[in-house]
Structures are given as C-alpha cells and as structure tokens.
Short mmCIF file of N, CA and C in Angstrom, two decimals:
data_model
loop_
_atom_site.label_atom_id
_atom_site.label_comp_id
_atom_site.label_asym_id
_atom_site.label_seq_id
_atom_site.Cartn_x
_atom_site.Cartn_y
_atom_site.Cartn_z
N GLY A 1 -8.36 -23.35 21.99
CA GLY A 1 -8.93 -22.77 20.82
C GLY A 1 -10.05 -23.60 20.27
N GLU A 2 -11.02 -22.89 19.74
CA GLU A 2 -12.17 -23.51 19.10
C GLU A 2 -12.13 -23.19 17.62
N LEU A 3 -12.73 -24.07 16.83
CA LEU A 3 -12.80 -23.84 15.39
C LEU A 3 -14.22 -24.09 14.94
N SER A 4 -14.75 -23.14 14.20
CA SER A 4 -16.08 -23.26 13.64
C SER A 4 -15.97 -22.96 12.15
N VAL A 5 -16.54 -23.84 11.33
CA VAL A 5 -16.51 -23.66 9.88
C VAL A 5 -17.96 -23.68 9.40
N ALA A 6 -18.37 -22.59 8.74
CA ALA A 6 -19.73 -22.47 8.21
C ALA A 6 -20.76 -22.72 9.31
N GLY A 7 -20.49 -22.21 10.51
CA GLY A 7 -21.40 -22.35 11.62
C GLY A 7 -21.37 -23.69 12.33
N LYS A 8 -20.50 -24.57 11.89
CA LYS A 8 -20.41 -25.91 12.49
C LYS A 8 -19.12 -26.01 13.30
N ASP A 9 -19.26 -26.39 14.57
CA ASP A 9 -18.08 -26.57 15.42
C ASP A 9 -17.30 -27.80 14.97
N ILE A 10 -15.99 -27.65 14.90
CA ILE A 10 -15.10 -28.73 14.47
C ILE A 10 -14.30 -29.19 15.68
N GLU A 11 -14.36 -30.47 15.93
CA GLU A 11 -13.58 -31.08 17.01
C GLU A 11 -12.15 -31.28 16.50
N LEU A 12 -11.18 -30.71 17.19
CA LEU A 12 -9.78 -30.79 16.76
C LEU A 12 -8.99 -31.71 17.66
N THR A 13 -8.05 -32.44 17.05
CA THR A 13 -7.08 -33.19 17.84
C THR A 13 -6.08 -32.18 18.41
N GLU A 14 -5.26 -32.62 19.31
CA GLU A 14 -4.25 -31.74 19.89
C GLU A 14 -3.31 -31.21 18.81
N ASP A 15 -2.87 -32.05 17.88
CA ASP A 15 -1.98 -31.62 16.80
C ASP A 15 -2.67 -30.59 15.90
N GLN A 16 -3.93 -30.84 15.59
CA GLN A 16 -4.67 -29.89 14.75
C GLN A 16 -4.83 -28.54 15.46
N ARG A 17 -5.11 -28.60 16.76
CA ARG A 17 -5.28 -27.37 17.54
C ARG A 17 -3.98 -26.56 17.55
N VAL A 18 -2.87 -27.23 17.77
CA VAL A 18 -1.56 -26.54 17.79
C VAL A 18 -1.29 -25.90 16.43
N LEU A 19 -1.57 -26.65 15.38
CA LEU A 19 -1.33 -26.14 14.02
C LEU A 19 -2.22 -24.94 13.71
N THR A 20 -3.50 -25.02 14.01
CA THR A 20 -4.41 -23.91 13.71
C THR A 20 -4.09 -22.68 14.56
N GLU A 21 -3.71 -22.89 15.81
CA GLU A 21 -3.33 -21.75 16.66
C GLU A 21 -2.04 -21.11 16.15
N HIS A 22 -1.11 -21.92 15.71
CA HIS A 22 0.14 -21.38 15.15
C HIS A 22 -0.16 -20.55 13.90
N TYR A 23 -0.99 -21.09 13.03
CA TYR A 23 -1.39 -20.38 11.81
C TYR A 23 -2.07 -19.06 12.16
N ALA A 24 -3.04 -19.10 13.07
CA ALA A 24 -3.76 -17.89 13.47
C ALA A 24 -2.81 -16.83 14.03
N GLY A 25 -1.85 -17.27 14.82
CA GLY A 25 -0.87 -16.33 15.38
C GLY A 25 0.01 -15.70 14.31
N GLU A 26 0.41 -16.50 13.33
CA GLU A 26 1.25 -15.99 12.23
C GLU A 26 0.48 -14.95 11.40
N VAL A 27 -0.78 -15.25 11.08
CA VAL A 27 -1.60 -14.32 10.30
C VAL A 27 -1.83 -13.04 11.12
N ALA A 28 -2.13 -13.19 12.40
CA ALA A 28 -2.37 -12.03 13.26
C ALA A 28 -1.13 -11.13 13.34
N ALA A 29 0.05 -11.71 13.31
CA ALA A 29 1.28 -10.92 13.35
C ALA A 29 1.55 -10.25 12.00
N LEU A 30 1.10 -10.86 10.92
CA LEU A 30 1.36 -10.33 9.58
C LEU A 30 0.50 -9.12 9.24
N ILE A 31 -0.74 -9.13 9.64
CA ILE A 31 -1.68 -8.08 9.24
C ILE A 31 -1.20 -6.68 9.64
N PRO A 32 -0.78 -6.44 10.88
CA PRO A 32 -0.31 -5.09 11.21
C PRO A 32 0.92 -4.67 10.38
N GLN A 33 1.75 -5.64 10.01
CA GLN A 33 2.92 -5.32 9.19
C GLN A 33 2.49 -4.88 7.79
N ILE A 34 1.47 -5.54 7.24
CA ILE A 34 0.96 -5.16 5.93
C ILE A 34 0.34 -3.76 5.99
N ILE A 35 -0.42 -3.51 7.03
CA ILE A 35 -1.05 -2.20 7.20
C ILE A 35 0.02 -1.12 7.31
N GLN A 36 1.07 -1.38 8.05
CA GLN A 36 2.17 -0.42 8.19
C GLN A 36 2.85 -0.17 6.86
N LEU A 37 3.08 -1.24 6.09
CA LEU A 37 3.73 -1.09 4.78
C LEU A 37 2.88 -0.24 3.84
N VAL A 38 1.58 -0.48 3.79
CA VAL A 38 0.71 0.31 2.93
C VAL A 38 0.72 1.77 3.38
N SER A 39 0.67 2.00 4.67
CA SER A 39 0.72 3.37 5.19
C SER A 39 2.02 4.07 4.79
N GLU A 40 3.13 3.37 4.94
CA GLU A 40 4.42 3.95 4.57
C GLU A 40 4.51 4.18 3.06
N ALA A 41 3.95 3.26 2.27
CA ALA A 41 3.97 3.42 0.82
C ALA A 41 3.16 4.65 0.40
N LEU A 42 2.02 4.87 1.04
CA LEU A 42 1.22 6.06 0.72
C LEU A 42 1.96 7.33 1.14
N THR A 43 2.67 7.28 2.26
CA THR A 43 3.47 8.44 2.70
C THR A 43 4.58 8.73 1.70
N VAL A 44 5.30 7.70 1.28
CA VAL A 44 6.40 7.88 0.32
C VAL A 44 5.85 8.39 -1.02
N ALA A 45 4.72 7.84 -1.45
CA ALA A 45 4.13 8.30 -2.71
C ALA A 45 3.74 9.76 -2.62
N GLY A 46 3.16 10.17 -1.50
CA GLY A 46 2.80 11.58 -1.31
C GLY A 46 4.01 12.48 -1.30
N LYS A 47 5.04 12.08 -0.57
CA LYS A 47 6.28 12.88 -0.52
C LYS A 47 6.93 12.94 -1.89
N SER A 48 6.91 11.83 -2.62
CA SER A 48 7.50 11.79 -3.96
C SER A 48 6.78 12.75 -4.89
N LEU A 49 5.46 12.72 -4.84
CA LEU A 49 4.67 13.66 -5.67
C LEU A 49 4.98 15.10 -5.28
N GLU A 50 5.04 15.34 -4.00
CA GLU A 50 5.32 16.71 -3.53
C GLU A 50 6.70 17.18 -3.99
N ILE A 51 7.70 16.33 -3.85
CA ILE A 51 9.06 16.69 -4.27
C ILE A 51 9.10 16.95 -5.77
N ALA A 52 8.51 16.04 -6.54
CA ALA A 52 8.53 16.19 -8.00
C ALA A 52 7.79 17.44 -8.45
N LEU A 53 6.62 17.67 -7.87
CA LEU A 53 5.82 18.82 -8.30
C LEU A 53 6.37 20.13 -7.76
N THR A 54 7.01 20.10 -6.60
CA THR A 54 7.67 21.32 -6.10
C THR A 54 8.82 21.68 -7.02
N GLY A 55 9.54 20.68 -7.50
CA GLY A 55 10.62 20.93 -8.46
C GLY A 55 10.10 21.56 -9.74
N ALA A 56 8.88 21.20 -10.12
CA ALA A 56 8.32 21.71 -11.36
C ALA A 56 7.62 23.05 -11.19
N PHE A 57 6.90 23.23 -10.08
CA PHE A 57 6.04 24.41 -9.94
C PHE A 57 6.43 25.36 -8.82
N GLY A 58 7.35 24.96 -7.96
CA GLY A 58 7.74 25.81 -6.85
C GLY A 58 7.02 25.41 -5.57
N GLU A 59 7.61 25.83 -4.46
CA GLU A 59 7.13 25.43 -3.15
C GLU A 59 5.76 25.96 -2.79
N ASP A 60 5.44 27.15 -3.26
CA ASP A 60 4.20 27.80 -2.86
C ASP A 60 3.01 27.45 -3.75
N SER A 61 3.24 26.65 -4.75
CA SER A 61 2.17 26.33 -5.70
C SER A 61 1.21 25.28 -5.13
N GLU A 62 -0.08 25.54 -5.30
CA GLU A 62 -1.09 24.57 -4.88
C GLU A 62 -0.94 23.27 -5.68
N LEU A 63 -0.42 23.40 -6.90
CA LEU A 63 -0.20 22.22 -7.73
C LEU A 63 0.84 21.29 -7.12
N SER A 64 1.73 21.85 -6.29
CA SER A 64 2.76 21.03 -5.63
C SER A 64 2.19 20.26 -4.45
N THR A 65 1.23 20.84 -3.77
CA THR A 65 0.74 20.24 -2.53
C THR A 65 -0.53 19.41 -2.70
N GLY A 66 -1.32 19.66 -3.73
CA GLY A 66 -2.60 18.96 -3.90
C GLY A 66 -2.48 17.45 -3.97
N PRO A 67 -1.66 16.92 -4.89
CA PRO A 67 -1.53 15.45 -4.96
C PRO A 67 -0.96 14.84 -3.68
N ALA A 68 -0.01 15.54 -3.06
CA ALA A 68 0.55 15.02 -1.81
C ALA A 68 -0.52 14.98 -0.72
N GLN A 69 -1.36 16.00 -0.68
CA GLN A 69 -2.45 16.02 0.30
C GLN A 69 -3.45 14.90 0.02
N ALA A 70 -3.70 14.63 -1.26
CA ALA A 70 -4.59 13.52 -1.62
C ALA A 70 -4.04 12.20 -1.10
N MET A 71 -2.73 12.01 -1.21
CA MET A 71 -2.12 10.78 -0.72
C MET A 71 -2.19 10.71 0.81
N GLU A 72 -1.99 11.83 1.48
CA GLU A 72 -2.07 11.85 2.94
C GLU A 72 -3.51 11.56 3.38
N ASP A 73 -4.49 12.16 2.70
CA ASP A 73 -5.90 11.88 3.01
C ASP A 73 -6.20 10.39 2.82
N ALA A 74 -5.64 9.81 1.76
CA ALA A 74 -5.84 8.39 1.48
C ALA A 74 -5.22 7.54 2.59
N ARG A 75 -4.03 7.94 3.04
CA ARG A 75 -3.35 7.20 4.11
C ARG A 75 -4.20 7.22 5.38
N VAL A 76 -4.73 8.39 5.73
CA VAL A 76 -5.56 8.51 6.93
C VAL A 76 -6.83 7.67 6.79
N GLN A 77 -7.45 7.71 5.60
CA GLN A 77 -8.65 6.91 5.36
C GLN A 77 -8.33 5.42 5.45
N PHE A 78 -7.21 5.02 4.87
CA PHE A 78 -6.81 3.61 4.92
C PHE A 78 -6.63 3.16 6.36
N LEU A 79 -5.90 3.94 7.15
CA LEU A 79 -5.65 3.56 8.54
C LEU A 79 -6.95 3.51 9.34
N ALA A 80 -7.88 4.42 9.05
CA ALA A 80 -9.17 4.40 9.74
C ALA A 80 -9.95 3.14 9.37
N THR A 81 -9.85 2.72 8.13
CA THR A 81 -10.55 1.53 7.66
C THR A 81 -9.91 0.27 8.23
N ALA A 82 -8.60 0.26 8.36
CA ALA A 82 -7.88 -0.95 8.79
C ALA A 82 -7.67 -1.02 10.31
N ARG A 83 -8.08 -0.01 11.01
CA ARG A 83 -7.84 0.07 12.45
C ARG A 83 -8.48 -1.10 13.19
N PRO A 84 -7.75 -1.65 14.15
CA PRO A 84 -8.32 -2.78 14.88
C PRO A 84 -9.42 -2.33 15.84
N GLU A 85 -10.40 -3.18 16.00
CA GLU A 85 -11.45 -2.97 16.99
C GLU A 85 -11.29 -4.07 18.03
N GLU A 86 -11.00 -3.66 19.25
CA GLU A 86 -10.78 -4.60 20.35
C GLU A 86 -9.70 -5.62 20.00
N GLY A 87 -8.64 -5.14 19.32
CA GLY A 87 -7.52 -6.00 18.98
C GLY A 87 -7.73 -6.90 17.78
N VAL A 88 -8.87 -6.77 17.10
CA VAL A 88 -9.18 -7.58 15.94
C VAL A 88 -9.22 -6.67 14.71
N TYR A 89 -8.45 -7.05 13.69
CA TYR A 89 -8.43 -6.27 12.46
C TYR A 89 -9.59 -6.72 11.58
N ARG A 90 -10.27 -5.74 11.02
CA ARG A 90 -11.40 -6.03 10.14
C ARG A 90 -11.02 -5.52 8.76
N LEU A 91 -10.68 -6.41 7.86
CA LEU A 91 -10.29 -6.04 6.51
C LEU A 91 -11.37 -6.55 5.56
N VAL A 92 -12.15 -5.62 5.01
CA VAL A 92 -13.26 -5.98 4.14
C VAL A 92 -12.95 -5.47 2.74
N SER A 93 -12.96 -6.36 1.76
CA SER A 93 -12.53 -5.99 0.41
C SER A 93 -13.33 -4.82 -0.16
N GLU A 94 -14.63 -4.75 0.13
CA GLU A 94 -15.45 -3.65 -0.40
C GLU A 94 -14.95 -2.29 0.09
N ASP A 95 -14.49 -2.24 1.34
CA ASP A 95 -13.96 -0.98 1.89
C ASP A 95 -12.75 -0.52 1.09
N TYR A 96 -11.91 -1.47 0.69
CA TYR A 96 -10.70 -1.11 -0.02
C TYR A 96 -10.94 -0.85 -1.49
N GLU A 97 -11.97 -1.45 -2.06
CA GLU A 97 -12.32 -1.15 -3.45
C GLU A 97 -12.75 0.30 -3.58
N SER A 98 -13.63 0.77 -2.69
CA SER A 98 -14.06 2.17 -2.75
C SER A 98 -12.91 3.10 -2.41
N PHE A 99 -12.05 2.69 -1.49
CA PHE A 99 -10.86 3.46 -1.15
C PHE A 99 -10.00 3.68 -2.40
N GLY A 100 -9.74 2.59 -3.13
CA GLY A 100 -8.93 2.67 -4.35
C GLY A 100 -9.59 3.52 -5.42
N ASP A 101 -10.89 3.36 -5.60
CA ASP A 101 -11.61 4.16 -6.60
C ASP A 101 -11.55 5.64 -6.27
N ASN A 102 -11.76 5.99 -5.00
CA ASN A 102 -11.72 7.39 -4.58
C ASN A 102 -10.33 7.99 -4.77
N LEU A 103 -9.31 7.24 -4.38
CA LEU A 103 -7.94 7.72 -4.52
C LEU A 103 -7.60 7.93 -5.99
N GLU A 104 -7.98 6.97 -6.82
CA GLU A 104 -7.69 7.08 -8.25
C GLU A 104 -8.34 8.32 -8.86
N ALA A 105 -9.60 8.56 -8.54
CA ALA A 105 -10.31 9.72 -9.09
C ALA A 105 -9.67 11.03 -8.62
N GLU A 106 -9.34 11.10 -7.35
CA GLU A 106 -8.74 12.32 -6.81
C GLU A 106 -7.36 12.58 -7.43
N LEU A 107 -6.55 11.54 -7.56
CA LEU A 107 -5.23 11.72 -8.15
C LEU A 107 -5.31 12.06 -9.63
N GLU A 108 -6.26 11.48 -10.35
CA GLU A 108 -6.43 11.83 -11.76
C GLU A 108 -6.72 13.31 -11.92
N ASP A 109 -7.59 13.86 -11.07
CA ASP A 109 -7.90 15.29 -11.13
C ASP A 109 -6.66 16.14 -10.84
N GLU A 110 -5.93 15.76 -9.80
CA GLU A 110 -4.74 16.52 -9.41
C GLU A 110 -3.66 16.46 -10.49
N VAL A 111 -3.44 15.29 -11.05
CA VAL A 111 -2.41 15.13 -12.09
C VAL A 111 -2.81 15.88 -13.35
N ALA A 112 -4.09 15.85 -13.70
CA ALA A 112 -4.55 16.59 -14.88
C ALA A 112 -4.29 18.08 -14.70
N SER A 113 -4.55 18.61 -13.52
CA SER A 113 -4.28 20.03 -13.25
C SER A 113 -2.79 20.33 -13.35
N ALA A 114 -1.98 19.44 -12.78
CA ALA A 114 -0.53 19.64 -12.82
C ALA A 114 -0.01 19.58 -14.25
N MET A 115 -0.50 18.64 -15.04
CA MET A 115 -0.04 18.51 -16.42
C MET A 115 -0.43 19.74 -17.23
N GLY A 116 -1.64 20.25 -17.02
CA GLY A 116 -2.06 21.47 -17.71
C GLY A 116 -1.16 22.64 -17.36
N ALA A 117 -0.86 22.79 -16.09
CA ALA A 117 0.02 23.88 -15.65
C ALA A 117 1.42 23.71 -16.22
N MET A 118 1.91 22.46 -16.28
CA MET A 118 3.24 22.20 -16.81
C MET A 118 3.32 22.58 -18.29
N LEU A 119 2.29 22.22 -19.04
CA LEU A 119 2.26 22.58 -20.46
C LEU A 119 2.22 24.09 -20.62
N GLY A 120 1.48 24.75 -19.74
CA GLY A 120 1.45 26.22 -19.77
C GLY A 120 2.81 26.82 -19.48
N GLN A 121 3.51 26.25 -18.52
CA GLN A 121 4.85 26.75 -18.19
C GLN A 121 5.82 26.51 -19.36
N MET A 122 5.67 25.37 -20.02
CA MET A 122 6.54 25.10 -21.17
C MET A 122 6.27 26.11 -22.28
N GLY A 123 5.00 26.44 -22.50
CA GLY A 123 4.65 27.45 -23.51
C GLY A 123 5.23 28.81 -23.15
N SER A 124 5.13 29.18 -21.88
CA SER A 124 5.69 30.46 -21.44
C SER A 124 7.20 30.48 -21.59
N ALA A 125 7.84 29.36 -21.27
CA ALA A 125 9.30 29.29 -21.40
C ALA A 125 9.72 29.44 -22.85
N MET A 126 8.94 28.86 -23.76
CA MET A 126 9.28 28.97 -25.18
C MET A 126 9.11 30.41 -25.66
N ALA A 127 8.12 31.11 -25.12
CA ALA A 127 7.83 32.46 -25.58
C ALA A 127 8.73 33.51 -24.93
N SER A 128 9.26 33.24 -23.75
CA SER A 128 10.08 34.23 -23.05
C SER A 128 11.46 34.33 -23.69
N GLY A 129 12.10 35.45 -23.49
CA GLY A 129 13.42 35.65 -24.06
C GLY A 129 14.54 35.25 -23.13
N GLU A 130 14.24 34.70 -21.96
CA GLU A 130 15.26 34.36 -20.97
C GLU A 130 15.80 32.96 -21.21
N GLY A 131 16.93 32.84 -21.83
CA GLY A 131 17.53 31.54 -22.09
C GLY A 131 16.76 30.79 -23.16
N SER A 132 17.39 29.81 -23.69
CA SER A 132 16.73 29.05 -24.75
C SER A 132 15.81 28.00 -24.13
N PHE A 133 14.87 27.59 -24.90
CA PHE A 133 13.94 26.55 -24.46
C PHE A 133 14.70 25.27 -24.13
N VAL A 134 15.68 24.96 -24.95
CA VAL A 134 16.48 23.75 -24.74
C VAL A 134 17.20 23.83 -23.39
N GLU A 135 17.80 24.99 -23.08
CA GLU A 135 18.49 25.14 -21.80
C GLU A 135 17.54 24.96 -20.62
N LYS A 136 16.34 25.54 -20.74
CA LYS A 136 15.36 25.42 -19.66
C LYS A 136 14.89 23.98 -19.49
N MET A 137 14.69 23.31 -20.59
CA MET A 137 14.26 21.92 -20.51
C MET A 137 15.37 21.02 -19.96
N GLU A 138 16.63 21.32 -20.29
CA GLU A 138 17.74 20.56 -19.74
C GLU A 138 17.85 20.76 -18.24
N ALA A 139 17.67 22.02 -17.78
CA ALA A 139 17.72 22.30 -16.35
C ALA A 139 16.58 21.59 -15.63
N PHE A 140 15.40 21.61 -16.25
CA PHE A 140 14.25 20.92 -15.67
C PHE A 140 14.53 19.41 -15.60
N GLY A 141 15.10 18.87 -16.65
CA GLY A 141 15.43 17.44 -16.67
C GLY A 141 16.42 17.08 -15.59
N GLU A 142 17.41 17.93 -15.35
CA GLU A 142 18.39 17.68 -14.29
C GLU A 142 17.73 17.68 -12.92
N ARG A 143 16.81 18.64 -12.71
CA ARG A 143 16.08 18.67 -11.42
C ARG A 143 15.27 17.39 -11.24
N MET A 144 14.62 16.97 -12.30
CA MET A 144 13.80 15.76 -12.22
C MET A 144 14.67 14.52 -11.97
N GLU A 145 15.88 14.49 -12.53
CA GLU A 145 16.81 13.38 -12.30
C GLU A 145 17.19 13.31 -10.82
N MET A 146 17.50 14.45 -10.22
CA MET A 146 17.85 14.48 -8.79
C MET A 146 16.66 14.03 -7.94
N ILE A 147 15.49 14.50 -8.30
CA ILE A 147 14.29 14.12 -7.56
C ILE A 147 14.07 12.61 -7.70
N GLY A 148 14.28 12.09 -8.89
CA GLY A 148 14.12 10.66 -9.12
C GLY A 148 15.03 9.83 -8.23
N GLN A 149 16.24 10.30 -8.01
CA GLN A 149 17.18 9.58 -7.16
C GLN A 149 16.70 9.56 -5.70
N GLU A 150 16.14 10.69 -5.25
CA GLU A 150 15.60 10.74 -3.89
C GLU A 150 14.43 9.77 -3.73
N ILE A 151 13.57 9.75 -4.73
CA ILE A 151 12.40 8.87 -4.69
C ILE A 151 12.84 7.41 -4.71
N GLU A 152 13.82 7.08 -5.53
CA GLU A 152 14.31 5.70 -5.61
C GLU A 152 14.88 5.23 -4.28
N ALA A 153 15.55 6.12 -3.56
CA ALA A 153 16.11 5.74 -2.25
C ALA A 153 14.98 5.37 -1.29
N SER A 154 13.91 6.17 -1.27
CA SER A 154 12.77 5.87 -0.39
C SER A 154 12.09 4.57 -0.82
N ALA A 155 11.95 4.39 -2.11
CA ALA A 155 11.27 3.21 -2.63
C ALA A 155 12.05 1.93 -2.34
N SER A 156 13.38 2.01 -2.32
CA SER A 156 14.16 0.79 -2.08
C SER A 156 13.95 0.26 -0.67
N VAL A 157 13.74 1.15 0.30
CA VAL A 157 13.45 0.70 1.66
C VAL A 157 12.10 -0.02 1.69
N LEU A 158 11.10 0.56 1.02
CA LEU A 158 9.79 -0.08 0.95
C LEU A 158 9.86 -1.42 0.23
N GLU A 159 10.65 -1.47 -0.81
CA GLU A 159 10.78 -2.71 -1.58
C GLU A 159 11.35 -3.83 -0.71
N ALA A 160 12.36 -3.51 0.08
CA ALA A 160 12.96 -4.53 0.95
C ALA A 160 11.95 -5.01 1.99
N THR A 161 11.19 -4.09 2.55
CA THR A 161 10.15 -4.46 3.52
C THR A 161 9.09 -5.32 2.85
N GLY A 162 8.68 -4.93 1.65
CA GLY A 162 7.68 -5.69 0.91
C GLY A 162 8.16 -7.10 0.58
N GLU A 163 9.42 -7.22 0.21
CA GLU A 163 9.98 -8.54 -0.10
C GLU A 163 9.99 -9.43 1.13
N ALA A 164 10.33 -8.86 2.27
CA ALA A 164 10.33 -9.63 3.52
C ALA A 164 8.91 -10.09 3.86
N LEU A 165 7.93 -9.21 3.64
CA LEU A 165 6.54 -9.60 3.89
C LEU A 165 6.09 -10.69 2.94
N CYS A 166 6.52 -10.61 1.70
CA CYS A 166 6.18 -11.66 0.72
C CYS A 166 6.77 -13.00 1.16
N ASP A 167 7.99 -12.98 1.67
CA ASP A 167 8.59 -14.22 2.19
C ASP A 167 7.75 -14.77 3.34
N ASP A 168 7.32 -13.87 4.23
CA ASP A 168 6.47 -14.29 5.35
C ASP A 168 5.16 -14.89 4.84
N MET A 169 4.59 -14.26 3.82
CA MET A 169 3.32 -14.75 3.27
C MET A 169 3.49 -16.13 2.63
N ARG A 170 4.60 -16.34 1.95
CA ARG A 170 4.85 -17.65 1.36
C ARG A 170 4.98 -18.72 2.45
N ARG A 171 5.66 -18.36 3.53
CA ARG A 171 5.82 -19.28 4.66
C ARG A 171 4.46 -19.58 5.29
N ILE A 172 3.64 -18.55 5.46
CA ILE A 172 2.31 -18.75 6.05
C ILE A 172 1.41 -19.52 5.10
N ARG A 173 1.58 -19.28 3.80
CA ARG A 173 0.80 -20.04 2.81
C ARG A 173 1.11 -21.53 2.93
N ALA A 174 2.37 -21.87 3.08
CA ALA A 174 2.75 -23.27 3.24
C ALA A 174 2.14 -23.83 4.53
N LEU A 175 2.13 -23.04 5.58
CA LEU A 175 1.52 -23.45 6.84
C LEU A 175 0.01 -23.65 6.65
N GLU A 176 -0.60 -22.76 5.88
CA GLU A 176 -2.02 -22.88 5.60
C GLU A 176 -2.32 -24.17 4.83
N ASP A 177 -1.49 -24.47 3.84
CA ASP A 177 -1.67 -25.72 3.08
C ASP A 177 -1.59 -26.93 4.01
N GLU A 178 -0.62 -26.89 4.90
CA GLU A 178 -0.46 -27.98 5.87
C GLU A 178 -1.70 -28.09 6.76
N MET A 179 -2.22 -26.95 7.18
CA MET A 179 -3.39 -26.93 8.06
C MET A 179 -4.62 -27.47 7.33
N ILE A 180 -4.79 -27.13 6.05
CA ILE A 180 -5.94 -27.60 5.28
C ILE A 180 -5.89 -29.11 5.09
N VAL A 181 -4.69 -29.64 4.92
CA VAL A 181 -4.54 -31.10 4.83
C VAL A 181 -4.89 -31.73 6.18
N ALA A 182 -4.45 -31.12 7.26
CA ALA A 182 -4.68 -31.67 8.60
C ALA A 182 -6.14 -31.52 9.04
N VAL A 183 -6.81 -30.46 8.57
CA VAL A 183 -8.20 -30.20 8.93
C VAL A 183 -9.00 -30.06 7.63
N PRO A 184 -9.45 -31.17 7.07
CA PRO A 184 -10.11 -31.16 5.75
C PRO A 184 -11.32 -30.23 5.67
N GLU A 185 -11.97 -29.96 6.79
CA GLU A 185 -13.14 -29.07 6.79
C GLU A 185 -12.78 -27.65 6.34
N LEU A 186 -11.50 -27.31 6.37
CA LEU A 186 -11.05 -25.97 5.98
C LEU A 186 -10.83 -25.85 4.46
N LYS A 187 -10.95 -26.95 3.76
CA LYS A 187 -10.76 -26.89 2.30
C LYS A 187 -11.77 -25.89 1.71
N GLY A 188 -11.29 -25.01 0.88
CA GLY A 188 -12.15 -23.99 0.28
C GLY A 188 -12.16 -22.68 1.06
N TYR A 189 -11.44 -22.63 2.18
CA TYR A 189 -11.38 -21.42 2.98
C TYR A 189 -9.97 -20.83 3.03
N SER A 190 -9.26 -20.95 1.93
CA SER A 190 -7.88 -20.49 1.88
C SER A 190 -7.83 -18.96 1.92
N LEU A 191 -7.01 -18.42 2.81
CA LEU A 191 -6.81 -16.98 2.90
C LEU A 191 -5.86 -16.51 1.79
N PHE A 192 -4.89 -17.33 1.47
CA PHE A 192 -3.89 -16.98 0.47
C PHE A 192 -4.21 -17.72 -0.83
N ALA A 193 -4.77 -16.99 -1.77
CA ALA A 193 -5.15 -17.59 -3.06
C ALA A 193 -3.91 -17.96 -3.86
N GLU A 194 -4.04 -18.97 -4.67
CA GLU A 194 -2.92 -19.41 -5.51
C GLU A 194 -2.78 -18.49 -6.69
#
C-alpha cells in the first residue's frame, strides 16, 4: 500500500502500513453497510407512510401512495448516488445535501395534501349523520394505534442495525486515532469528526 497526503507521498514503516491498510479495510467494509441501512430506512419510512395513510384515506387513494412513492424515489436516487464505480464508493456531501433538500420539499407537498384531505374528511364526518364524531375519531385512533405498532416493529430492527453500525464506527474511530498518532502527516484528515 501507498499513502499520499495532499499530493505528497508518505514513506510508511511496516507497522504504519499494516495499521493504515487495516483502517482502510475497516472503512471499506463499513460503507456498504451504511448504504444498506439508509436504503432500508427509506423503505421502512415509505411503507410506514403508506400504511398510515392507507388507514386514513383507503387503499385506492392517491394520498395513500404519493408519500410512499416519494420515499421510494428517494431510495432509488440515494442508491444511484452511492453506487460504487469500479468497486470504489464515491460519497460526496453536496450530492446528499441536494438529495435531502429534494426529499424534504417533495414530502412537505405530499404531507400538506394529506393533511388537507384529512381535515376535509373530519369535516365530512362531523356533518354526516352516520355515527357520532367521537365514535369515528375513536375508531380512527384505534386504527392509527395498530399501524403505530407495525411501524415500531419495523423501526426496532433498523434501530438494532444502526446501533451495531455505531459500535463499528466507534471502533474504527479509535483505530483512526491510533493511525493518526502513528502517521502524524494524517493529522487534520479525520474521517470521523468528534
């Protein structure tokens, strides 16, 4: 292995080389796991939105599928942005900033539409003679409670995966600190910020 810092080749001792190669291998193994976790989180978020909105508006409503489709589109865009080229992952912060901004704007539009429709349905329920408003709201609340339990089950799997990745990152951070001490030229090039 070779090491170049700011365009300058760094001569490494055998111990430094072993340490930097170990660090590089650990980071290389972590990146695909992070990408997979983000992809799964976007999938769960989309499914959660779809389940919640289907419970509120029905299966055939565009209001039920729009936010879920936005999340799926975001997942596809994320994977296209994070896809490796020749086995090398290219993660550029600017790509993800625009990704986040686009997702936020699209979801705000979808949620605003859904909230407007929900308020309209509440008004219709109050005006209709079928059952009391309180009964309808209680039934709606019960449906939302069941949906919440389904969403929590999916989220707990993601949470466990995320916690394991955080443990890995802490371990790699310690390895990075050790590497920076061993190779002083790397000071200021920390991948894991404090």
